[in-house]
GROMACS .gro file of C-alpha atoms in nm:
model
  365
    1MET     CA    1   1.118  15.268  10.484
    2GLU     CA    2   0.926  15.575  10.540
    3ALA     CA    3   0.880  15.854  10.282
    4GLY     CA    4   1.064  16.192  10.294
    5LEU     CA    5   1.399  16.057  10.416
    6LYS     CA    6   1.717  16.213  10.281
    7ARG     CA    7   1.966  16.009  10.092
    8THR     CA    8   2.352  16.087  10.063
    9ALA     CA    9   2.512  16.099   9.713
   10LEU     CA   10   2.624  15.743   9.792
   11TYR     CA   11   2.267  15.591   9.856
   12SER     CA   12   2.292  15.409   9.510
   13VAL     CA   13   2.660  15.282   9.580
   14HIS     CA   14   2.550  15.131   9.920
   15LYS     CA   15   2.229  14.978   9.760
   16ALA     CA   16   2.452  14.812   9.499
   17ALA     CA   17   2.691  14.694   9.760
   18GLY     CA   18   2.398  14.511   9.935
   19ALA     CA   19   2.400  14.724  10.225
   20ARG     CA   20   2.106  14.690  10.468
   21MET     CA   21   1.962  15.033  10.479
   22THR     CA   22   1.775  15.190  10.799
   23GLU     CA   23   1.643  15.528  10.893
   24PHE     CA   24   1.864  15.743  11.122
   25GLY     CA   25   1.820  16.114  11.195
   26GLY     CA   26   1.585  16.184  10.899
   27TRP     CA   27   1.832  15.980  10.647
   28GLU     CA   28   1.840  15.642  10.530
   29MET     CA   29   2.165  15.481  10.600
   30PRO     CA   30   2.360  15.197  10.540
   31ILE     CA   31   2.339  15.000  10.889
   32GLU     CA   32   2.562  14.730  10.766
   33TYR     CA   33   2.738  14.554  10.460
   34ALA     CA   34   2.909  14.233  10.551
   35GLY     CA   35   2.811  14.229  10.928
   36ILE     CA   36   2.835  14.469  11.193
   37THR     CA   37   3.070  14.216  11.390
   38GLN     CA   38   3.306  14.187  11.097
   39GLU     CA   39   3.304  14.562  11.009
   40HIS     CA   40   3.380  14.664  11.363
   41LEU     CA   41   3.670  14.418  11.386
   42ALA     CA   42   3.803  14.570  11.058
   43VAL     CA   43   3.801  14.924  11.236
   44ARG     CA   44   3.997  14.792  11.517
   45THR     CA   45   4.222  14.573  11.328
   46ARG     CA   46   4.286  14.717  11.003
   47ALA     CA   47   4.054  15.000  10.845
   48GLY     CA   48   3.693  15.078  10.783
   49LEU     CA   49   3.526  15.349  10.537
   50PHE     CA   50   3.240  15.506  10.643
   51ASP     CA   51   2.986  15.731  10.468
   52VAL     CA   52   2.867  15.975  10.729
   53SER     CA   53   2.739  16.227  10.460
   54HIS     CA   54   2.435  16.272  10.675
   55MET     CA   55   2.615  16.493  10.939
   56GLY     CA   56   2.559  16.834  10.938
   57GLU     CA   57   2.783  17.148  10.860
   58ILE     CA   58   2.750  17.521  10.986
   59THR     CA   59   2.994  17.807  10.951
   60VAL     CA   60   3.017  18.112  11.188
   61ARG     CA   61   3.209  18.399  11.036
   62GLY     CA   62   3.278  18.744  11.084
   63PRO     CA   63   3.469  18.986  11.354
   64ARG     CA   64   3.184  18.868  11.608
   65ALA     CA   65   3.207  18.488  11.537
   66LEU     CA   66   3.412  18.435  11.828
   67ALA     CA   67   3.216  18.604  12.065
   68LEU     CA   68   2.892  18.406  11.959
   69LEU     CA   69   3.077  18.044  11.978
   70GLN     CA   70   3.207  18.169  12.312
   71TYR     CA   71   2.844  18.241  12.455
   72VAL     CA   72   2.698  17.918  12.287
   73THR     CA   73   2.933  17.651  12.324
   74CYS     CA   74   3.091  17.524  12.671
   75ASN     CA   75   3.449  17.476  12.564
   76ASP     CA   76   3.684  17.768  12.500
   77ALA     CA   77   3.692  17.843  12.157
   78ALA     CA   78   3.941  18.107  12.215
   79ARG     CA   79   4.198  17.820  12.277
   80LEU     CA   80   4.184  17.717  11.907
   81ARG     CA   81   4.454  17.786  11.691
   82GLU     CA   82   4.426  17.787  11.308
   83ARG     CA   83   4.367  17.470  11.175
   84GLN     CA   84   4.285  17.335  11.511
   85ALA     CA   85   3.949  17.145  11.601
   86GLN     CA   86   3.786  17.098  11.953
   87TYR     CA   87   3.516  16.873  12.073
   88SER     CA   88   3.231  17.097  12.241
   89ALA     CA   89   2.867  17.151  12.271
   90PHE     CA   90   2.576  17.391  12.207
   91MET     CA   91   2.440  17.476  12.551
   92TYR     CA   92   2.112  17.540  12.698
   93PRO     CA   93   2.031  17.757  12.985
   94GLN     CA   94   1.980  17.457  13.206
   95GLY     CA   95   2.332  17.328  13.142
   96SER     CA   96   2.231  17.050  12.902
   97ALA     CA   97   2.333  17.026  12.535
   98VAL     CA   98   2.151  17.120  12.251
   99ASP     CA   99   2.386  16.901  12.073
  100ASP     CA  100   2.740  16.794  12.085
  101CYS     CA  101   2.975  16.905  11.796
  102VAL     CA  102   3.336  16.949  11.655
  103VAL     CA  103   3.439  17.321  11.609
  104HIS     CA  104   3.726  17.371  11.344
  105ARG     CA  105   3.902  17.711  11.333
  106LEU     CA  106   3.964  17.761  10.962
  107GLY     CA  107   4.124  18.121  11.041
  108GLU     CA  108   4.056  18.443  11.211
  109ASN     CA  109   3.679  18.497  11.244
  110ASP     CA  110   3.622  18.188  11.033
  111TYR     CA  111   3.493  17.865  11.201
  112PHE     CA  112   3.333  17.550  11.034
  113ILE     CA  113   3.125  17.310  11.259
  114CYS     CA  114   3.019  16.968  11.238
  115VAL     CA  115   2.706  16.864  11.411
  116ASN     CA  116   2.474  16.571  11.437
  117ALA     CA  117   2.251  16.475  11.153
  118ALA     CA  118   1.917  16.490  11.343
  119ASN     CA  119   2.002  16.821  11.508
  120THR     CA  120   2.120  17.036  11.224
  121ASP     CA  121   1.800  17.246  11.185
  122LYS     CA  122   1.776  17.285  11.577
  123ASP     CA  123   2.158  17.387  11.604
  124TYR     CA  124   2.132  17.635  11.353
  125GLU     CA  125   1.804  17.794  11.455
  126TRP     CA  126   1.963  17.781  11.796
  127LEU     CA  127   2.276  17.980  11.672
  128VAL     CA  128   2.066  18.226  11.492
  129GLU     CA  129   1.833  18.283  11.782
  130HIS     CA  130   2.122  18.385  11.995
  131ASN     CA  131   2.316  18.568  11.768
  132SER     CA  132   2.259  18.908  11.914
  133VAL     CA  133   2.634  19.006  11.822
  134GLY     CA  134   2.577  18.989  11.440
  135ALA     CA  135   2.819  18.691  11.369
  136GLU     CA  136   2.750  18.551  10.991
  137VAL     CA  137   2.577  18.194  11.059
  138GLU     CA  138   2.529  17.962  10.770
  139ASN     CA  139   2.407  17.600  10.741
  140VAL     CA  140   2.640  17.461  10.458
  141SER     CA  141   2.515  17.107  10.505
  142SER     CA  142   2.405  17.038  10.137
  143GLN     CA  143   2.752  17.161  10.030
  144TYR     CA  144   2.947  16.895  10.166
  145SER     CA  145   2.969  16.486  10.173
  146GLN     CA  146   3.193  16.363  10.473
  147LEU     CA  147   3.360  16.002  10.442
  148ALA     CA  148   3.562  15.902  10.778
  149LEU     CA  149   3.849  15.644  10.696
  150GLN     CA  150   3.909  15.500  11.047
  151GLY     CA  151   4.129  15.239  11.182
  152PRO     CA  152   4.513  15.165  11.238
  153ARG     CA  153   4.591  15.136  10.858
  154ALA     CA  154   4.405  15.457  10.796
  155ALA     CA  155   4.694  15.677  10.753
  156SER     CA  156   4.873  15.407  10.529
  157ILE     CA  157   4.574  15.374  10.298
  158LEU     CA  158   4.519  15.765  10.289
  159GLY     CA  159   4.889  15.820  10.218
  160LYS     CA  160   4.839  15.648   9.887
  161VAL     CA  161   4.568  15.905   9.771
  162THR     CA  162   4.672  16.233   9.881
  163GLY     CA  163   5.051  16.423   9.865
  164ILE     CA  164   4.993  16.591  10.209
  165ASP     CA  165   5.217  16.481  10.498
  166LEU     CA  166   4.951  16.308  10.710
  167ALA     CA  167   5.195  16.298  11.000
  168SER     CA  168   5.196  16.675  11.000
  169ILE     CA  169   4.832  16.656  11.093
  170ARG     CA  170   4.787  16.562  11.480
  171TYR     CA  171   4.501  16.460  11.643
  172TYR     CA  172   4.199  16.676  11.628
  173TRP     CA  173   4.388  16.919  11.384
  174PHE     CA  174   4.309  16.967  11.033
  175SER     CA  175   4.418  17.092  10.684
  176PRO     CA  176   4.304  17.190  10.322
  177ALA     CA  177   4.405  16.864  10.125
  178GLU     CA  178   4.345  16.703   9.802
  179CYS     CA  179   4.239  16.330   9.824
  180CYS     CA  180   4.203  16.101   9.539
  181GLY     CA  181   4.231  16.430   9.328
  182VAL     CA  182   3.942  16.602   9.514
  183LYS     CA  183   3.993  16.930   9.708
  184GLY     CA  184   3.845  16.928  10.054
  185LEU     CA  185   3.898  16.972  10.444
  186LEU     CA  186   4.079  16.678  10.597
  187ALA     CA  187   4.053  16.619  10.965
  188ARG     CA  188   4.239  16.385  11.203
  189THR     CA  189   3.911  16.318  11.392
  190GLY     CA  190   3.678  16.030  11.427
  191TYR     CA  191   3.410  15.852  11.631
  192THR     CA  192   3.555  15.507  11.683
  193GLY     CA  193   3.829  15.525  11.927
  194GLU     CA  194   4.092  15.454  11.635
  195ASP     CA  195   4.333  15.667  11.468
  196GLY     CA  196   4.160  15.809  11.146
  197PHE     CA  197   4.046  16.079  10.923
  198GLU     CA  198   3.718  16.264  10.837
  199PHE     CA  199   3.726  16.414  10.486
  200TYR     CA  200   3.461  16.709  10.385
  201PHE     CA  201   3.433  16.757  10.016
  202ALA     CA  202   3.178  16.834   9.745
  203PRO     CA  203   2.888  16.604   9.713
  204GLU     CA  204   2.922  16.555   9.330
  205HIS     CA  205   3.268  16.397   9.382
  206SER     CA  206   3.147  16.130   9.648
  207GLU     CA  207   3.157  15.806   9.431
  208HIS     CA  208   3.494  15.880   9.292
  209VAL     CA  209   3.639  15.948   9.632
  210TRP     CA  210   3.460  15.637   9.775
  211ASN     CA  211   3.574  15.384   9.532
  212THR     CA  212   3.923  15.537   9.522
  213LEU     CA  213   3.963  15.487   9.867
  214LEU     CA  214   3.810  15.133   9.867
  215GLU     CA  215   4.055  15.024   9.577
  216ALA     CA  216   4.363  15.202   9.762
  217GLY     CA  217   4.288  14.994  10.083
  218LYS     CA  218   4.211  14.675   9.947
  219ASP     CA  219   4.543  14.517   9.994
  220GLU     CA  220   4.525  14.642  10.348
  221GLY     CA  221   4.204  14.483  10.450
  222LEU     CA  222   3.983  14.800  10.442
  223GLN     CA  223   3.603  14.753  10.472
  224PRO     CA  224   3.303  14.978  10.404
  225ALA     CA  225   3.112  14.998  10.710
  226GLY     CA  226   2.783  15.126  10.851
  227LEU     CA  227   2.616  15.300  11.127
  228GLY     CA  228   2.572  14.965  11.302
  229ALA     CA  229   2.960  14.917  11.365
  230ARG     CA  230   2.985  15.299  11.383
  231ASN     CA  231   2.758  15.244  11.713
  232THR     CA  232   2.937  14.966  11.872
  233LEU     CA  233   3.261  15.112  11.805
  234ARG     CA  234   3.164  15.451  11.980
  235LEU     CA  235   3.029  15.241  12.277
  236GLU     CA  236   3.339  15.061  12.310
  237ALA     CA  237   3.523  15.390  12.323
  238GLY     CA  238   3.303  15.506  12.565
  239TYR     CA  239   3.189  15.816  12.356
  240PRO     CA  240   2.826  15.966  12.392
  241LEU     CA  241   2.541  15.942  12.117
  242TYR     CA  242   2.291  16.245  12.137
  243GLY     CA  243   1.957  16.152  12.235
  244HIS     CA  244   2.101  15.862  12.435
  245GLU     CA  245   2.363  15.984  12.662
  246LEU     CA  246   2.294  16.356  12.588
  247ASP     CA  247   1.960  16.513  12.609
  248GLU     CA  248   1.810  16.824  12.732
  249ASP     CA  249   1.717  16.696  13.067
  250THR     CA  250   2.094  16.586  13.132
  251THR     CA  251   2.387  16.837  13.218
  252LEU     CA  252   2.718  16.788  13.085
  253LEU     CA  253   2.864  16.719  13.436
  254GLU     CA  254   2.612  16.426  13.477
  255ALA     CA  255   2.724  16.310  13.115
  256GLY     CA  256   3.092  16.265  13.209
  257LEU     CA  257   3.185  16.575  13.002
  258GLY     CA  258   3.302  16.831  13.271
  259TRP     CA  259   3.627  16.811  13.067
  260ILE     CA  260   3.464  17.029  12.802
  261CYS     CA  261   3.324  17.277  13.021
  262LYS     CA  262   3.532  17.580  13.071
  263LEU     CA  263   3.384  17.746  13.371
  264ASP     CA  264   3.668  17.987  13.378
  265LYS     CA  265   3.631  18.133  13.005
  266GLY     CA  266   3.369  18.390  13.104
  267GLU     CA  267   2.973  18.392  13.066
  268PHE     CA  268   2.797  18.116  12.854
  269LEU     CA  269   2.470  17.956  12.826
  270GLY     CA  270   2.403  17.717  13.111
  271ARG     CA  271   2.742  17.806  13.306
  272ASP     CA  272   2.554  17.896  13.621
  273VAL     CA  273   2.380  17.575  13.667
  274LEU     CA  274   2.730  17.389  13.606
  275VAL     CA  275   2.884  17.601  13.857
  276ARG     CA  276   2.611  17.514  14.118
  277GLN     CA  277   2.645  17.151  14.027
  278ARG     CA  278   3.014  17.148  14.076
  279THR     CA  279   2.960  17.276  14.470
  280GLU     CA  280   2.597  17.129  14.532
  281GLY     CA  281   2.653  16.786  14.352
  282LEU     CA  282   2.480  16.598  14.045
  283ARG     CA  283   2.129  16.448  14.023
  284LYS     CA  284   2.285  16.142  13.853
  285LYS     CA  285   2.599  16.028  13.697
  286LEU     CA  286   2.690  15.805  13.370
  287VAL     CA  287   2.851  15.507  13.447
  288GLY     CA  288   2.980  15.208  13.208
  289PHE     CA  289   2.887  14.821  13.299
  290GLU     CA  290   2.957  14.493  13.194
  291MET     CA  291   2.697  14.225  13.198
  292ALA     CA  292   2.793  13.947  13.471
  293GLU     CA  293   2.516  13.714  13.352
  294PRO     CA  294   2.401  13.625  13.000
  295GLY     CA  295   2.188  13.903  12.835
  296ILE     CA  296   2.237  14.217  12.621
  297ALA     CA  297   2.134  14.555  12.791
  298ARG     CA  298   1.934  14.788  12.557
  299ASP     CA  299   1.853  15.173  12.576
  300GLY     CA  300   1.575  15.206  12.803
  301TYR     CA  301   1.618  14.909  13.013
  302PRO     CA  302   1.579  14.984  13.392
  303VAL     CA  303   1.866  14.977  13.636
  304TRP     CA  304   1.808  14.830  13.998
  305ILE     CA  305   2.014  14.840  14.315
  306GLY     CA  306   1.875  14.618  14.581
  307GLY     CA  307   1.496  14.636  14.572
  308GLU     CA  308   1.495  15.010  14.397
  309ARG     CA  309   1.477  15.118  14.064
  310VAL     CA  310   1.729  15.378  14.037
  311GLY     CA  311   1.815  15.461  13.663
  312ARG     CA  312   1.823  15.355  13.329
  313VAL     CA  313   2.036  15.231  13.032
  314THR     CA  314   2.131  15.464  12.755
  315SER     CA  315   2.300  15.230  12.554
  316GLY     CA  316   2.390  14.862  12.532
  317SER     CA  317   2.543  14.625  12.303
  318PRO     CA  318   2.761  14.326  12.247
  319ALA     CA  319   3.118  14.481  12.209
  320PRO     CA  320   3.272  14.257  11.936
  321PHE     CA  321   3.643  14.340  11.988
  322LEU     CA  322   3.611  14.309  12.383
  323LYS     CA  323   3.400  14.010  12.346
  324LYS     CA  324   3.179  14.109  12.649
  325ASN     CA  325   2.806  14.250  12.674
  326ILE     CA  326   2.865  14.621  12.788
  327GLY     CA  327   2.648  14.940  12.827
  328LEU     CA  328   2.592  15.275  12.974
  329ALA     CA  329   2.336  15.408  13.211
  330TYR     CA  330   2.249  15.695  13.461
  331VAL     CA  331   2.252  15.604  13.841
  332PRO     CA  332   2.246  15.816  14.147
  333PRO     CA  333   2.601  15.944  14.211
  334ALA     CA  334   2.621  15.760  14.550
  335ALA     CA  335   2.591  15.423  14.349
  336ALA     CA  336   2.837  15.524  14.090
  337GLN     CA  337   3.161  15.345  14.185
  338PRO     CA  338   3.350  15.061  13.953
  339GLY     CA  339   3.327  14.724  14.108
  340LYS     CA  340   2.975  14.795  14.206
  341GLU     CA  341   2.737  14.541  14.114
  342ILE     CA  342   2.377  14.696  13.966
  343LEU     CA  343   2.088  14.496  13.794
  344ILE     CA  344   1.958  14.553  13.454
  345GLU     CA  345   1.590  14.448  13.377
  346ILE     CA  346   1.583  14.250  13.063
  347ARG     CA  347   1.228  14.120  12.981
  348GLN     CA  348   1.129  14.089  13.365
  349ARG     CA  349   1.434  13.937  13.427
  350LYS     CA  350   1.711  14.129  13.643
  351ALA     CA  351   2.044  14.021  13.527
  352ARG     CA  352   2.386  14.109  13.739
  353ALA     CA  353   2.613  14.372  13.593
  354VAL     CA  354   2.917  14.531  13.715
  355GLN     CA  355   3.036  14.873  13.677
  356VAL     CA  356   3.362  14.938  13.519
  357PRO     CA  357   3.582  15.238  13.452
  358LEU     CA  358   3.540  15.453  13.133
  359PRO     CA  359   3.646  15.394  12.840
  360PHE     CA  360   3.594  15.031  12.777
  361TYR     CA  361   3.854  15.030  12.519
  362LYS     CA  362   4.150  15.265  12.457
  363ARG     CA  363   4.361  15.193  12.141
  364PRO     CA  364   4.706  15.084  12.190
  365LYS     CA  365   4.975  15.351  12.188
   0.00000   0.00000   0.00000
């Protein structure tokens, strides 16, 4: 492992549990414990516990907080009620994402934003650079650990270690809460396609909260899960990953995120490009596909239609729950249609794949 990597407060716990570690976003993180497939299936059928303390947290406060967020993000933060969260993105002028993020409204003029680990410094600097209105912007990442408890049994497990009525926290809402005897912020959010919660709290309590949750979930099949399963789960759910589906050269409309771009909220960075694309059309479009022949598509593999190379795979993997090999790719808009065949170049061999609607997986109601 390269020198200079950051570690979460649970590093020694992961090592003691036999986790296989990997570099991710400048952090040394657990990729798997018992195995990616086993952890993936635990989350889909029971529950998994993830250490996601590498994620960044930024606060935006003061009388001009909303004005700053409305200018730098694509979603409409003015629609947020107190204790409500919103999926959004910090924007470049070219209509692409600096990063995708989750904005939480703590109260009037008080916002708490969860951002991607590798982009935390870039995001903070971007907010500061565009803060002509005088909002108070602070990178508070070092003040928080974050654990994600995900899966159909997440609420049942969490109910054993908190006094809060979890049914009162709706999807994409949150509440101040005490879990495992530790005060923090509890959000009904996640990156797996399952019901679940993300708990933000002071890092010095990390081992206690981690161990208490695992003990509480022991009889319900709770497993610790690593970033490997987190990736296959988000892929099945059709969620984008920054650096793969999202980058500075891809607009949010091309990435299929038009639903978070509120073009009617007023001026924001990149809005004019998105308005133009709405009328003139996209340069490329994100599609989902299933392999129709043996082979696993991986990030960067070329996509062919007929004899022409038309795009590239952004994410690809076996899907443990669906028992298929799936992927996401960018193709020309005219070629983007469910049922249409594409070819994925896998080590000099072109393998057939079929476009399918996204998401690949939707949890049962």
